[in-house]
Short mmCIF file of C-alpha atoms in Angstrom, two decimals:
data_model
loop_
_atom_site.label_atom_id
_atom_site.label_comp_id
_atom_site.label_asym_id
_atom_site.label_seq_id
_atom_site.Cartn_x
_atom_site.Cartn_y
_atom_site.Cartn_z
CA MET W 1 19.69 -13.57 -14.14
CA MET W 2 21.30 -10.35 -15.30
CA ASP W 3 24.91 -9.64 -14.37
CA LEU W 4 24.33 -7.42 -11.34
CA GLU W 5 28.01 -6.57 -11.08
CA LYS W 6 27.78 -4.59 -14.31
CA ARG W 7 24.77 -2.54 -13.22
CA LYS W 8 25.49 0.95 -11.95
CA PHE W 9 23.10 3.80 -11.20
CA GLY W 10 24.97 7.04 -10.66
CA PRO W 11 27.28 6.33 -7.72
CA LEU W 12 25.30 3.21 -6.72
CA LYS W 13 26.73 -0.25 -7.32
CA VAL W 14 25.18 -3.60 -6.48
CA ILE W 15 27.49 -6.14 -4.83
CA PRO W 16 25.69 -9.40 -5.63
CA GLY W 17 25.04 -11.89 -2.87
CA LYS W 18 26.06 -15.51 -3.30
CA ASN W 19 23.50 -17.95 -4.72
CA GLN W 20 21.72 -15.07 -6.50
CA GLY W 21 21.11 -13.33 -3.19
CA ARG W 22 18.91 -16.07 -1.77
CA TYR W 23 18.88 -16.60 1.99
CA PRO W 24 21.23 -16.77 3.89
CA TYR W 25 22.77 -14.15 1.56
CA CYS W 26 21.55 -10.80 0.28
CA HIS W 27 22.69 -8.21 -2.25
CA SER W 28 24.63 -5.25 -0.82
CA ILE W 29 24.55 -1.67 -2.11
CA TYR W 30 27.76 0.36 -2.30
CA ILE W 31 27.69 4.15 -2.66
CA GLU W 32 31.00 5.10 -4.25
CA GLU W 33 32.99 8.13 -3.05
CA ALA W 34 30.74 8.42 0.02
CA GLY W 35 31.96 4.94 1.01
CA VAL W 36 28.57 3.82 2.37
CA LEU W 37 27.84 0.09 2.37
CA ILE W 38 24.21 -0.98 2.85
CA ASP W 39 23.45 -4.47 4.18
CA PRO W 40 26.79 -6.36 4.24
CA GLY W 41 25.35 -9.83 3.68
CA SER W 42 26.48 -10.42 0.09
CA ASP W 43 29.90 -11.98 -0.51
CA ARG W 44 32.63 -11.94 2.14
CA GLU W 45 35.51 -12.06 -0.36
CA ARG W 46 34.03 -9.31 -2.54
CA LEU W 47 33.46 -7.09 0.49
CA GLN W 48 37.01 -7.63 1.70
CA GLU W 49 38.31 -6.79 -1.77
CA THR W 50 36.19 -3.62 -2.01
CA LYS W 51 37.23 -2.55 1.46
CA ARG W 52 40.89 -2.98 0.54
CA ASP W 53 40.73 -1.33 -2.90
CA ASN W 54 38.10 1.37 -2.42
CA GLY W 55 37.47 1.66 1.28
CA PHE W 56 34.30 1.97 3.29
CA GLN W 57 33.40 4.90 5.53
CA MET W 58 30.28 3.57 7.24
CA THR W 59 27.62 0.84 7.16
CA TRP W 60 23.85 1.21 6.96
CA LEU W 61 21.39 -1.57 7.74
CA SER W 62 17.90 -1.72 6.27
CA HIS W 63 16.90 -3.90 9.23
CA TRP W 64 18.19 -6.26 11.91
CA HIS W 65 17.89 -9.74 10.35
CA GLU W 66 20.91 -12.03 10.24
CA ASP W 67 21.24 -12.35 6.45
CA HIS W 68 21.77 -8.58 6.23
CA LEU W 69 24.51 -8.35 8.85
CA MET W 70 26.37 -11.55 8.01
CA HIS W 71 29.66 -9.75 7.30
CA LEU W 72 29.18 -6.75 9.57
CA ASP W 73 32.14 -8.01 11.59
CA LEU W 74 34.42 -6.90 8.72
CA LEU W 75 33.36 -3.33 9.45
CA GLU W 76 33.65 -3.17 13.22
CA ASP W 77 35.97 -0.16 12.96
CA MET W 78 33.38 1.94 11.09
CA PRO W 79 30.17 3.70 12.15
CA LEU W 80 26.90 1.80 11.91
CA TRP W 81 23.64 3.61 11.08
CA MET W 82 20.17 2.02 11.22
CA SER W 83 16.69 2.60 12.64
CA GLU W 84 16.29 2.93 16.38
CA GLN W 85 13.39 0.45 16.35
CA ASP W 86 15.60 -2.35 15.00
CA ALA W 87 18.71 -1.68 17.09
CA PRO W 88 18.06 -3.79 20.26
CA PRO W 89 18.78 -7.25 18.74
CA LEU W 90 22.23 -6.15 17.64
CA SER W 91 23.25 -5.34 21.20
CA ASP W 92 22.93 -8.85 22.63
CA ILE W 93 22.48 -12.32 21.13
CA GLU W 94 19.85 -13.27 23.73
CA ILE W 95 17.77 -10.24 22.74
CA PHE W 96 18.23 -11.33 19.11
CA LEU W 97 16.71 -14.71 19.94
CA ASP W 98 13.93 -13.13 22.00
CA TRP W 99 12.97 -10.92 19.06
CA TYR W 100 12.55 -13.95 16.87
CA GLY W 101 10.42 -15.54 19.57
CA VAL W 102 12.74 -18.53 20.01
CA LYS W 103 11.67 -20.01 23.34
CA ASN W 104 12.90 -23.55 23.99
CA GLU W 105 16.56 -24.00 24.87
CA LYS W 106 17.25 -26.57 22.16
CA ASP W 107 16.25 -24.11 19.43
CA ARG W 108 18.06 -21.26 21.17
CA ALA W 109 21.26 -23.33 21.27
CA PHE W 110 20.92 -24.06 17.54
CA TRP W 111 20.45 -20.39 16.71
CA ARG W 112 23.26 -19.17 18.99
CA ASN W 113 25.66 -21.39 17.11
CA GLU W 114 24.26 -20.39 13.69
CA LEU W 115 24.50 -16.69 14.47
CA LYS W 116 28.04 -16.89 15.77
CA GLU W 117 29.50 -19.32 13.23
CA LYS W 118 27.59 -18.72 10.00
CA PHE W 119 26.55 -15.09 10.44
CA HIS W 120 29.60 -13.84 12.41
CA TYR W 121 27.36 -12.21 14.99
CA ARG W 122 29.12 -9.65 17.19
CA PRO W 123 27.24 -7.28 19.51
CA ARG W 124 27.02 -3.77 18.07
CA ILE W 125 25.63 -0.43 19.19
CA PRO W 126 24.76 1.91 16.30
CA GLU W 127 26.52 5.27 16.27
CA ARG W 128 23.49 6.98 14.75
CA PHE W 129 19.82 6.31 14.12
CA LEU W 130 18.20 6.88 10.73
CA ARG W 131 14.74 8.44 10.92
CA ASP W 132 11.71 8.42 8.64
CA GLY W 133 11.67 11.31 6.19
CA GLU W 134 15.27 12.29 6.89
CA LYS W 135 17.22 13.59 3.90
CA ILE W 136 20.96 12.93 3.88
CA ASP W 137 23.43 14.66 1.56
CA LEU W 138 26.30 12.27 0.77
CA GLY W 139 28.01 14.69 -1.61
CA ASN W 140 27.57 12.71 -4.80
CA VAL W 141 23.95 11.73 -4.07
CA SER W 142 21.16 12.65 -1.66
CA VAL W 143 19.11 10.02 0.12
CA GLU W 144 15.64 10.07 1.63
CA VAL W 145 15.00 7.60 4.46
CA ILE W 146 11.63 5.82 4.34
CA ARG W 147 10.46 3.75 7.31
CA THR W 148 8.61 0.67 6.09
CA PRO W 149 7.63 -1.50 9.08
CA GLY W 150 6.18 -4.97 8.66
CA HIS W 151 9.15 -7.03 7.61
CA SER W 152 10.66 -5.78 10.86
CA PRO W 153 9.57 -2.99 13.23
CA GLY W 154 12.08 -0.48 11.90
CA HIS W 155 12.71 -1.72 8.35
CA LEU W 156 14.02 1.08 6.12
CA ALA W 157 13.91 1.78 2.40
CA PHE W 158 16.17 4.40 0.80
CA PHE W 159 15.29 6.69 -2.11
CA PHE W 160 18.33 8.01 -3.98
CA ARG W 161 16.95 11.19 -5.45
CA GLU W 162 19.24 12.12 -8.35
CA PRO W 163 19.30 8.71 -10.11
CA GLN W 164 15.67 8.11 -8.97
CA VAL W 165 16.54 4.74 -7.49
CA LEU W 166 14.59 3.18 -4.61
CA PHE W 167 16.24 0.50 -2.49
CA LEU W 168 13.41 -1.68 -1.19
CA GLY W 169 15.43 -3.80 1.22
CA ASP W 170 13.50 -6.99 1.92
CA TYR W 171 10.32 -5.92 0.17
CA ASP W 172 11.87 -7.89 -2.65
CA LEU W 173 8.75 -8.52 -4.77
CA THR W 174 9.63 -12.17 -5.43
CA PRO W 175 6.87 -14.76 -6.06
CA PHE W 176 7.36 -15.98 -2.47
CA GLY W 177 5.66 -12.82 -1.24
CA PRO W 178 6.23 -10.65 1.85
CA TRP W 179 7.98 -11.99 4.95
CA TYR W 180 6.27 -10.73 8.12
CA GLY W 181 7.17 -13.37 10.70
CA ASP W 182 8.96 -10.93 12.98
CA ARG W 183 7.68 -11.11 16.56
CA TYR W 184 6.93 -7.37 16.54
CA SER W 185 5.33 -7.21 13.10
CA SER W 186 1.75 -7.59 11.95
CA ILE W 187 0.08 -8.40 8.65
CA GLU W 188 -1.33 -4.89 8.41
CA GLN W 189 2.13 -3.24 8.54
CA PRO W 190 3.65 -4.74 5.36
CA ILE W 191 0.42 -4.01 3.49
CA ASP W 192 0.64 -0.34 4.51
CA SER W 193 4.38 -0.20 3.70
CA ILE W 194 3.94 -1.79 0.27
CA MET W 195 1.19 0.71 -0.54
CA ARG W 196 3.53 3.54 0.48
CA LEU W 197 6.41 2.19 -1.62
CA LYS W 198 4.07 1.71 -4.58
CA LYS W 199 3.60 5.51 -4.75
CA SER W 200 7.32 6.20 -5.22
CA ARG W 201 8.50 8.19 -8.25
CA ALA W 202 11.48 5.86 -8.69
CA MET W 203 12.60 4.69 -12.13
CA VAL W 204 14.77 1.82 -10.82
CA TRP W 205 14.06 -0.46 -7.87
CA LEU W 206 16.79 -2.36 -6.03
CA THR W 207 16.01 -5.36 -3.83
CA CYS W 208 18.09 -7.46 -1.46
CA HIS W 209 17.25 -10.88 -2.83
CA GLU W 210 17.14 -12.72 -6.16
CA THR W 211 16.41 -10.38 -9.12
CA GLY W 212 18.11 -7.43 -7.45
CA VAL W 213 17.24 -4.81 -10.08
CA ILE W 214 13.77 -4.06 -11.44
CA GLU W 215 13.01 -1.28 -13.90
CA GLY W 216 9.78 0.24 -15.19
CA ASP W 217 6.20 -0.03 -13.94
CA LEU W 218 6.05 -2.12 -10.76
CA ARG W 219 2.30 -1.98 -10.10
CA THR W 220 1.87 -5.64 -11.08
CA PHE W 221 4.77 -6.70 -8.85
CA PHE W 222 3.32 -4.86 -5.86
CA ASP W 223 -0.20 -6.20 -6.47
CA ASP W 224 1.10 -9.75 -6.85
CA SER W 225 3.09 -9.39 -3.61
CA LEU W 226 0.00 -8.27 -1.70
CA GLY W 227 -2.00 -11.08 -3.32
CA VAL W 228 0.29 -13.67 -1.72
CA ILE W 229 -0.85 -12.53 1.74
CA GLN W 230 -4.50 -13.15 0.84
CA SER W 231 -3.65 -16.48 -0.80
CA ARG W 232 -2.00 -17.69 2.40
CA GLU W 233 -5.03 -16.65 4.42
CA ASP W 234 -7.41 -18.41 2.04
CA LYS W 235 -5.42 -21.66 2.31
CA LEU W 236 -5.38 -21.40 6.10
CA LEU W 237 -9.14 -20.90 6.25
CA GLU W 238 -9.64 -23.92 4.01
CA LEU W 239 -7.44 -25.96 6.37
CA LEU W 240 -9.43 -24.76 9.38
CA LYS W 241 -12.69 -26.20 8.13
CA HIS W 242 -11.64 -28.92 10.54
CA PRO W 243 -10.07 -28.14 13.96
CA ARG W 244 -6.26 -28.07 13.84
CA THR W 245 -3.51 -27.75 16.39
CA MET W 246 -0.65 -25.36 15.72
CA GLU W 247 1.57 -28.34 14.98
CA GLU W 248 -0.89 -29.55 12.33
CA ILE W 249 -1.05 -26.07 10.80
CA VAL W 250 2.74 -25.92 10.58
CA ASP W 251 2.84 -29.40 9.02
CA ALA W 252 0.55 -28.16 6.22
CA TRP W 253 3.42 -25.94 4.99
CA ILE W 254 1.18 -23.18 3.64
CA LEU W 255 4.04 -20.68 3.58
CA TYR W 256 6.77 -22.80 1.97
CA GLY W 257 4.62 -25.27 0.06
CA ARG W 258 6.63 -28.27 1.26
CA LYS W 259 8.69 -29.44 4.20
CA ARG W 260 12.17 -27.90 4.32
CA GLU W 261 15.34 -28.42 6.30
CA PRO W 262 16.74 -27.42 8.71
CA LYS W 263 13.47 -27.70 10.58
CA GLU W 264 14.69 -25.28 13.28
CA LEU W 265 14.69 -22.54 10.64
CA TYR W 266 11.77 -23.31 8.37
CA ALA W 267 9.25 -24.70 10.86
CA PHE W 268 9.91 -21.65 13.03
CA SER W 269 9.26 -19.29 10.11
CA GLU W 270 6.15 -21.24 9.06
CA GLN W 271 4.70 -21.00 12.56
CA ALA W 272 5.60 -17.32 12.93
CA HIS W 273 3.68 -16.41 9.78
CA MET W 274 0.68 -18.62 10.50
CA GLN W 275 0.51 -17.10 13.99
CA LYS W 276 0.12 -13.64 12.43
CA HIS W 277 -2.77 -14.87 10.29
CA LEU W 278 -4.39 -16.65 13.23
CA GLU W 279 -4.18 -13.52 15.39
CA LYS W 280 -5.80 -11.47 12.64
CA LEU W 281 -8.60 -14.00 12.06
CA LEU W 282 -9.27 -14.38 15.79
CA LYS W 283 -9.57 -10.61 16.11
CA GLN W 284 -12.06 -10.59 13.21
CA ASP W 285 -14.08 -13.43 14.81
CA VAL W 286 -13.62 -15.53 11.69
CA ILE W 287 -12.02 -18.40 13.63
CA ALA W 288 -12.06 -19.63 17.22
CA PHE W 289 -9.57 -21.40 19.49
CA ASP W 290 -10.97 -24.21 21.64
CA GLY W 291 -9.32 -27.15 23.34
CA GLY W 292 -5.93 -26.42 21.86
CA ARG W 293 -7.27 -26.27 18.29
CA TYR W 294 -8.15 -23.53 15.82
CA HIS W 295 -11.28 -23.81 13.64
CA ARG W 296 -13.46 -21.73 11.39
CA ILE W 297 -16.67 -20.23 12.70
CA GLU W 298 -19.41 -21.29 10.31
#
């Protein structure tokens, strides 16, 4: 992996997340002079150091997920800007859990503790909402806000016009493929958002996880990312040649390829994604649900 700390694009610097930006961390973007920090989920010590030496003026969030606000508590004294659609979960931890669709109390207790202890969750109300198509002059760079729902209802990408850099947020173009397990997302939304991002005139693409910086022609990356969605659906349809309960579908680990721990995290995510595919296939009359089991319609 390239040394992200040495990469700079005009006033934009990448603050690398721990473990190469893999969950539960993400890469942060710092806009020098303007003092804007985007997605403070990278490295707590590095963020504290940058705050002390350079100072932050405000925080932006690309979306509401926990790995992107892990160190937001370090910036409680500064304005927070994000999309209006993604703001509710930040206001109350119970709403946060509701938005993930966590229902039984055992799982809710696990996630309350995780959010408070690992992700430093503190209720926040944004001072300002960022809106699709809005152009913001930060003095040393101008930014266009691009709403890209699917990963979350109000997920945002940011196009920095002068250096022609597009921050993709969690459309990270990794081999894993798109994440669309949000309770208020659908499969169709990330497909539409990826097609919109694909048309960008950017020369450099920044992502929140793993590689972090991609340069050049991204058509193959985007096509491969969309192909993962179809691959998951094909595997699910093959599984549903025989009737399966939701538990059996989750135990097939189509999303992750193998069983992972902690189960409260990965089994939840597996089910959330398979549920999206099942809803789509039911709507298309490709599968049916009878007696507590899903099966293909031959």
